[in-house]
Amino acid sequence: MNTIDLIGAKVIEQAIESRKKKDGDNFAEIPDFRPGDTVNVAVRVVEGEKERIQNYKGIVISRRGAGVGQTFLVRKISNGVGVERIFPLFSPMIQSIAVMRKGNVRRAKLYYLRGMSERKIRQKTK
Amino acid sequence: MKAAILGKKLGMTSFFKEDGVQLPCTVVEAGPCPVVQLKTKETDGYSAIQVGFGKRKKNRTNKPLEGHFKKNNVDPTQNLKEFRDLPAENIVENKLTIEQFKKGDKVKVSGTSIGRGFQGVVKRHHFSGVGMTTHGQSDRQRHPGSIGASSYPSRVIKGIRMAGRMGGKTSSVRNIEVIEIIPDRNLILLKGSIPGSKNSLVEIVIN
């Protein structure tokens, strides 16, 4: 293992530690999930002094990177407008990632879902 | 406080701050740098600390160098560098170590930038190129354009920026934040990028 990977592993460890400290019993491990899965990401939102949890639910359409830099892209339709958000997988700002529904897709990047209706998306990720 | 050290750039990775912000960071293996010579105003005309960094093979060390290292009982090092007017308090056990720095310090990092070879003006000097493929030209997109006037002055003015060798020169970046220090492995994490390729020698300084 080279030093850069070692540092990366250490940063991941630190991020998990900081989540454990913050959440205590509510701490949730990062689950296995793939593009096509519907996930609910609980994100910490800091408003002034206070911190609260905001849920962001949608379909994972891409995962990229390796080590600390890993990210995933979640797409959802909010009030008729498509919204896409990129999360760093190991970010301490994520409280939990919950897999709501397993998808069955043949591609690693589901960018073709962008123009589709919700019904079509459901068929495609069955 | 003044501080200085030599190091080897190892590469880049990510770092999460306490508040969840993700930062790009460069990992540098810095020190420990043994002090090879103490130069003083009386004997040398200026005061400086000469330090070494990295291992030098015995068969690559010539006799004069060997003698120079022997004077201060130091194993021969790959690199030698002087830091001027560095206070003697920075030396711990005849070495400059990473402990001189702390989290949050703003440092200046110098190194040799990555050599890019012979490059045109667009890459080398950020010219925008002549540009168009219409109006009778189709082959001058990345050219410099005019380099001066005609019969007066009948020559090209000195210092006009043109194509040529790019990179491979000493380059410095100031105000780089120290994100983290790992003393047991002599590692220092710096925010953002620094000059040089991987495994190149860099100088980290607080002035």
Coordinates of C-alpha atoms in Angstrom, one line a residue:
Chain A
M1 CA 0.0 0.0 0.0
N2 CA 1.5 3.3 -0.9
T3 CA 1.4 6.3 1.4
I4 CA -1.3 8.2 -0.6
D5 CA -3.7 5.2 -0.3
L6 CA -2.8 5.0 3.4
I7 CA -3.7 8.6 4.0
G8 CA -6.9 8.0 2.0
A9 CA -7.8 5.1 4.3
K10 CA -7.0 7.3 7.3
V11 CA -9.2 10.1 6.1
I12 CA -12.1 7.6 5.6
E13 CA -11.5 6.2 9.1
Q14 CA -11.5 9.7 10.5
A15 CA -14.8 10.6 8.7
I16 CA -16.4 7.4 10.0
E17 CA -15.2 8.1 13.5
S18 CA -16.6 11.7 13.4
R19 CA -20.0 10.2 12.2
K20 CA -19.9 7.7 15.0
K21 CA -19.2 10.4 17.6
K22 CA -22.0 12.6 16.2
D23 CA -24.7 9.9 15.8
G24 CA -24.0 7.5 18.7
D25 CA -26.6 4.8 18.5
N26 CA -28.0 6.2 15.3
F27 CA -24.8 5.5 13.4
A28 CA -25.4 3.6 10.2
E29 CA -22.8 1.8 8.1
I30 CA -22.6 2.7 4.4
P31 CA -24.6 -0.1 2.5
D32 CA -23.7 -1.7 -0.8
F33 CA -25.7 0.0 -3.5
R34 CA -25.4 0.2 -7.3
P35 CA -26.7 2.5 -10.0
G36 CA -30.4 1.9 -10.5
D37 CA -31.1 1.5 -6.8
T38 CA -33.5 4.0 -5.1
V39 CA -31.8 5.4 -2.0
N40 CA -32.7 7.8 0.7
V41 CA -29.8 9.9 1.7
A42 CA -30.0 11.6 5.1
V43 CA -28.0 14.8 4.8
R44 CA -27.0 17.1 7.7
V45 CA -28.0 20.7 7.0
V46 CA -26.4 23.3 9.2
E47 CA -28.5 26.4 9.7
G48 CA -26.6 28.9 11.8
E49 CA -25.9 27.1 15.1
K50 CA -28.5 24.3 14.6
E51 CA -28.1 21.1 12.6
R52 CA -30.9 19.1 11.2
I53 CA -31.4 16.1 9.0
Q54 CA -32.8 16.5 5.5
N55 CA -33.8 13.5 3.4
Y56 CA -33.0 13.3 -0.2
K57 CA -34.6 10.4 -2.0
G58 CA -33.9 9.4 -5.6
I59 CA -32.3 7.0 -8.1
V60 CA -28.5 6.5 -8.1
I61 CA -27.5 7.1 -11.7
S62 CA -23.8 7.0 -11.4
R63 CA -20.9 6.0 -9.0
R64 CA -17.4 7.1 -9.7
G65 CA -13.9 7.3 -8.2
A66 CA -12.0 5.2 -5.8
G67 CA -10.9 5.5 -2.2
V68 CA -11.7 8.7 -0.4
G69 CA -12.7 10.5 -3.6
Q70 CA -15.7 8.2 -4.3
T71 CA -18.9 10.0 -5.2
F72 CA -22.4 9.0 -6.2
L73 CA -25.0 10.9 -8.2
V74 CA -28.7 10.8 -7.1
R75 CA -31.5 12.0 -9.4
K76 CA -35.0 12.8 -8.4
I77 CA -38.0 14.7 -9.7
S78 CA -38.9 17.5 -7.4
N79 CA -42.1 19.4 -8.2
G80 CA -41.8 18.3 -11.8
V81 CA -38.2 19.5 -12.1
G82 CA -35.3 17.0 -12.4
V83 CA -32.7 17.5 -9.6
E84 CA -29.4 15.8 -9.5
R85 CA -27.0 15.9 -6.5
I86 CA -23.5 14.5 -6.2
F87 CA -22.5 13.2 -2.8
P88 CA -19.1 12.3 -1.6
L89 CA -19.5 8.7 -0.4
F90 CA -17.5 9.2 2.8
S91 CA -18.7 12.7 3.6
P92 CA -19.3 13.2 7.3
M93 CA -22.3 15.4 6.2
I94 CA -24.2 12.2 5.3
Q95 CA -25.9 10.7 8.3
S96 CA -27.1 7.6 6.6
I97 CA -27.8 6.1 3.2
A98 CA -30.7 3.7 3.0
V99 CA -31.5 1.5 0.0
M100 CA -35.3 1.7 -0.6
R101 CA -35.5 -0.4 -3.7
K102 CA -33.0 -2.5 -5.6
G103 CA -32.8 -1.8 -9.3
N104 CA -31.9 -4.1 -12.1
V105 CA -30.0 -2.3 -14.8
R106 CA -27.4 -3.3 -17.3
R107 CA -25.4 -0.1 -17.4
A108 CA -23.0 1.6 -14.9
K109 CA -24.1 5.1 -15.8
L110 CA -27.8 5.7 -16.2
Y111 CA -27.7 9.1 -17.9
Y112 CA -30.3 7.9 -20.4
L113 CA -32.9 8.2 -17.6
R114 CA -32.7 12.0 -17.8
G115 CA -35.2 12.5 -20.5
M116 CA -37.7 9.8 -19.4
S117 CA -41.0 9.9 -17.7
E118 CA -41.3 8.4 -14.2
R119 CA -43.3 5.4 -15.5
K120 CA -40.6 4.7 -18.1
I121 CA -37.9 5.0 -15.5
R122 CA -39.7 2.5 -13.2
Q123 CA -39.9 0.0 -16.1
K124 CA -36.2 0.5 -17.0
T125 CA -34.9 -0.1 -13.5
K126 CA -37.1 -3.1 -12.7
Chain B
M1 CA 7.7 32.2 13.5
K2 CA 10.2 31.3 10.8
A3 CA 10.4 27.7 9.7
A4 CA 11.8 25.7 6.8
I5 CA 12.0 22.1 5.7
L6 CA 12.7 20.0 2.6
G7 CA 10.4 17.3 1.4
K8 CA 9.3 14.9 -1.3
K9 CA 5.9 15.4 -3.0
L10 CA 4.1 12.1 -2.8
G11 CA 0.8 12.9 -4.6
M12 CA -2.7 14.2 -4.0
T13 CA -5.8 13.0 -2.3
S14 CA -9.0 14.3 -0.6
F15 CA -9.5 15.4 3.0
F16 CA -12.7 16.0 5.0
K17 CA -12.6 19.0 7.4
E18 CA -14.5 18.8 10.7
D19 CA -17.5 20.7 9.2
G20 CA -17.7 18.2 6.4
V21 CA -16.1 20.3 3.7
Q22 CA -14.1 18.2 1.3
L23 CA -10.7 19.7 0.4
P24 CA -8.1 18.7 -2.2
C25 CA -4.8 18.0 -0.5
T26 CA -1.2 17.3 -1.4
V27 CA 0.8 14.8 0.7
V28 CA 4.5 15.7 1.3
E29 CA 7.0 13.6 3.1
A30 CA 9.1 16.3 4.8
G31 CA 12.2 15.8 6.8
P32 CA 13.8 15.0 9.1
C33 CA 16.6 17.1 7.6
P34 CA 20.0 16.8 9.3
V35 CA 21.9 20.0 9.7
V36 CA 25.1 19.7 7.7
Q37 CA 26.7 23.1 8.3
L38 CA 26.0 26.2 10.3
K39 CA 27.1 29.3 8.5
T40 CA 27.7 32.4 10.5
K41 CA 28.2 36.1 9.7
E42 CA 31.8 36.0 11.1
T43 CA 33.1 33.1 9.0
D44 CA 30.9 33.1 5.9
G45 CA 29.6 36.6 5.7
Y46 CA 25.9 35.6 6.3
S47 CA 24.1 33.4 8.6
A48 CA 22.3 30.3 7.3
I49 CA 21.6 26.7 8.2
Q50 CA 22.6 24.1 5.6
V51 CA 20.5 21.0 5.7
G52 CA 20.3 17.7 3.8
F53 CA 17.4 15.5 2.7
G54 CA 17.1 12.0 1.3
K55 CA 19.7 9.2 1.2
R56 CA 22.8 9.3 -1.0
K57 CA 24.5 6.1 -1.9
K58 CA 28.0 5.7 -0.7
N59 CA 29.4 5.0 -4.1
R60 CA 27.8 8.1 -5.5
T61 CA 29.5 10.4 -2.9
N62 CA 32.8 11.9 -3.9
K63 CA 35.6 12.5 -1.5
P64 CA 35.1 16.2 -1.0
L65 CA 31.4 15.8 -0.3
E66 CA 32.1 12.9 2.1
G67 CA 34.5 15.1 4.0
H68 CA 31.9 17.9 4.1
F69 CA 29.3 15.6 5.6
K70 CA 31.8 14.0 8.0
K71 CA 32.6 17.4 9.5
N72 CA 29.2 17.4 11.1
N73 CA 28.8 13.6 11.6
V74 CA 25.9 13.3 9.1
D75 CA 25.3 10.5 6.7
P76 CA 25.5 11.7 3.1
T77 CA 22.2 13.1 1.8
Q78 CA 20.9 13.4 -1.8
N79 CA 20.1 17.1 -1.5
L80 CA 21.7 20.0 0.2
K81 CA 20.0 23.3 0.7
E82 CA 20.6 26.5 2.8
F83 CA 18.0 28.4 4.6
R84 CA 19.1 31.9 5.5
D85 CA 18.6 33.6 8.9
L86 CA 16.7 30.6 10.3
P87 CA 16.6 30.8 14.1
A88 CA 18.7 28.2 15.9
E89 CA 15.6 27.2 18.0
N90 CA 14.2 25.4 15.0
I91 CA 17.0 22.8 15.2
V92 CA 16.0 19.8 17.4
E93 CA 18.7 17.2 18.0
N94 CA 20.7 18.6 15.1
K95 CA 17.7 18.2 12.7
L96 CA 15.0 20.2 11.2
T97 CA 11.7 18.3 11.6
I98 CA 8.1 18.7 10.7
E99 CA 7.3 19.7 14.2
Q100 CA 8.2 23.3 13.3
F101 CA 4.8 23.5 11.6
K102 CA 1.3 23.2 13.0
K103 CA -2.2 22.9 11.6
G104 CA -3.5 26.1 10.1
D105 CA -0.1 27.6 9.2
K106 CA 0.2 29.4 5.9
V107 CA 3.3 28.3 4.1
K108 CA 5.2 29.0 0.9
V109 CA 6.0 25.9 -1.2
S110 CA 8.7 26.0 -3.9
G111 CA 9.6 23.2 -6.4
T112 CA 10.5 22.6 -10.0
S113 CA 7.4 22.7 -12.1
I114 CA 6.5 19.8 -14.4
G115 CA 8.4 20.1 -17.7
R116 CA 6.1 20.5 -20.7
G117 CA 8.7 20.7 -23.5
F118 CA 8.4 23.0 -26.5
Q119 CA 5.0 24.6 -26.4
G120 CA 3.1 27.1 -28.5
V121 CA 1.9 30.5 -27.3
V122 CA -1.6 29.4 -26.5
K123 CA -0.5 27.0 -23.9
R124 CA 2.6 28.8 -22.8
H125 CA 1.3 32.4 -22.5
H126 CA -2.5 31.9 -22.6
F127 CA -2.8 33.7 -26.0
S128 CA -6.2 33.2 -27.5
G129 CA -4.9 32.2 -30.9
V130 CA -5.6 33.9 -34.2
G131 CA -8.8 32.0 -34.1
M132 CA -11.1 31.8 -37.1
T133 CA -11.3 29.3 -39.8
T134 CA -13.3 31.6 -42.1
H135 CA -12.4 34.9 -43.8
G136 CA -9.8 33.3 -46.0
Q137 CA -7.8 31.5 -43.3
S138 CA -8.1 27.9 -42.2
D139 CA -4.7 27.0 -40.7
R140 CA -3.9 29.6 -38.1
Q141 CA -6.0 28.7 -35.0
R142 CA -3.2 28.6 -32.5
H143 CA -0.8 31.1 -34.0
P144 CA 0.6 34.2 -32.1
G145 CA -0.5 36.7 -34.8
S146 CA 1.6 39.8 -35.3
I147 CA 4.8 40.1 -33.4
G148 CA 5.4 43.8 -34.1
A149 CA 5.4 46.7 -36.6
S150 CA 7.1 46.8 -40.0
S151 CA 9.8 49.2 -41.3
Y152 CA 9.9 51.0 -38.0
P153 CA 11.4 49.6 -35.9
S154 CA 12.4 46.9 -38.4
R155 CA 13.1 44.4 -35.6
V156 CA 11.3 42.4 -33.0
I157 CA 11.2 44.1 -29.6
K158 CA 13.0 42.2 -26.9
G159 CA 10.8 40.2 -24.5
I160 CA 8.0 39.5 -27.0
R161 CA 6.3 36.3 -25.8
M162 CA 6.7 33.5 -28.2
A163 CA 6.7 29.7 -28.3
G164 CA 9.4 27.8 -26.5
R165 CA 10.4 25.6 -23.6
M166 CA 7.7 25.5 -20.9
G167 CA 7.9 24.3 -17.3
G168 CA 10.9 22.7 -15.5
K169 CA 11.6 26.0 -13.7
T170 CA 11.5 26.8 -10.1
S171 CA 8.0 27.9 -9.1
S172 CA 6.5 28.9 -5.8
V173 CA 3.1 29.1 -4.4
R174 CA 2.4 31.2 -1.3
N175 CA -0.3 31.1 1.4
I176 CA -0.9 27.3 1.2
E177 CA -2.7 26.1 4.3
V178 CA -1.4 23.2 6.4
I179 CA -4.3 20.9 6.8
E180 CA -2.7 18.2 8.9
I181 CA 0.6 17.0 10.3
I182 CA 1.5 13.3 10.9
P183 CA 4.7 13.4 12.9
D184 CA 5.3 9.7 13.2
R185 CA 5.5 9.3 9.4
N186 CA 7.0 12.7 8.7
L187 CA 4.0 13.6 6.6
I188 CA 2.4 17.0 6.0
L189 CA -0.9 17.6 4.2
L190 CA -1.2 20.8 2.3
K191 CA -4.4 22.4 0.9
G192 CA -4.6 22.3 -2.9
S193 CA -1.8 21.7 -5.4
I194 CA 1.9 22.5 -5.3
P195 CA 4.5 22.8 -8.0
G196 CA 6.3 19.7 -9.3
S197 CA 5.8 16.1 -10.3
K198 CA 5.4 13.2 -7.9
N199 CA 8.7 12.3 -6.0
S200 CA 10.1 15.8 -6.7
L201 CA 11.9 17.9 -4.1
V202 CA 10.0 20.7 -2.6
E203 CA 10.8 23.4 -0.1
I204 CA 8.3 24.3 2.6
V205 CA 8.9 27.7 4.2
I206 CA 7.3 30.1 6.6
N207 CA 8.9 33.5 6.4

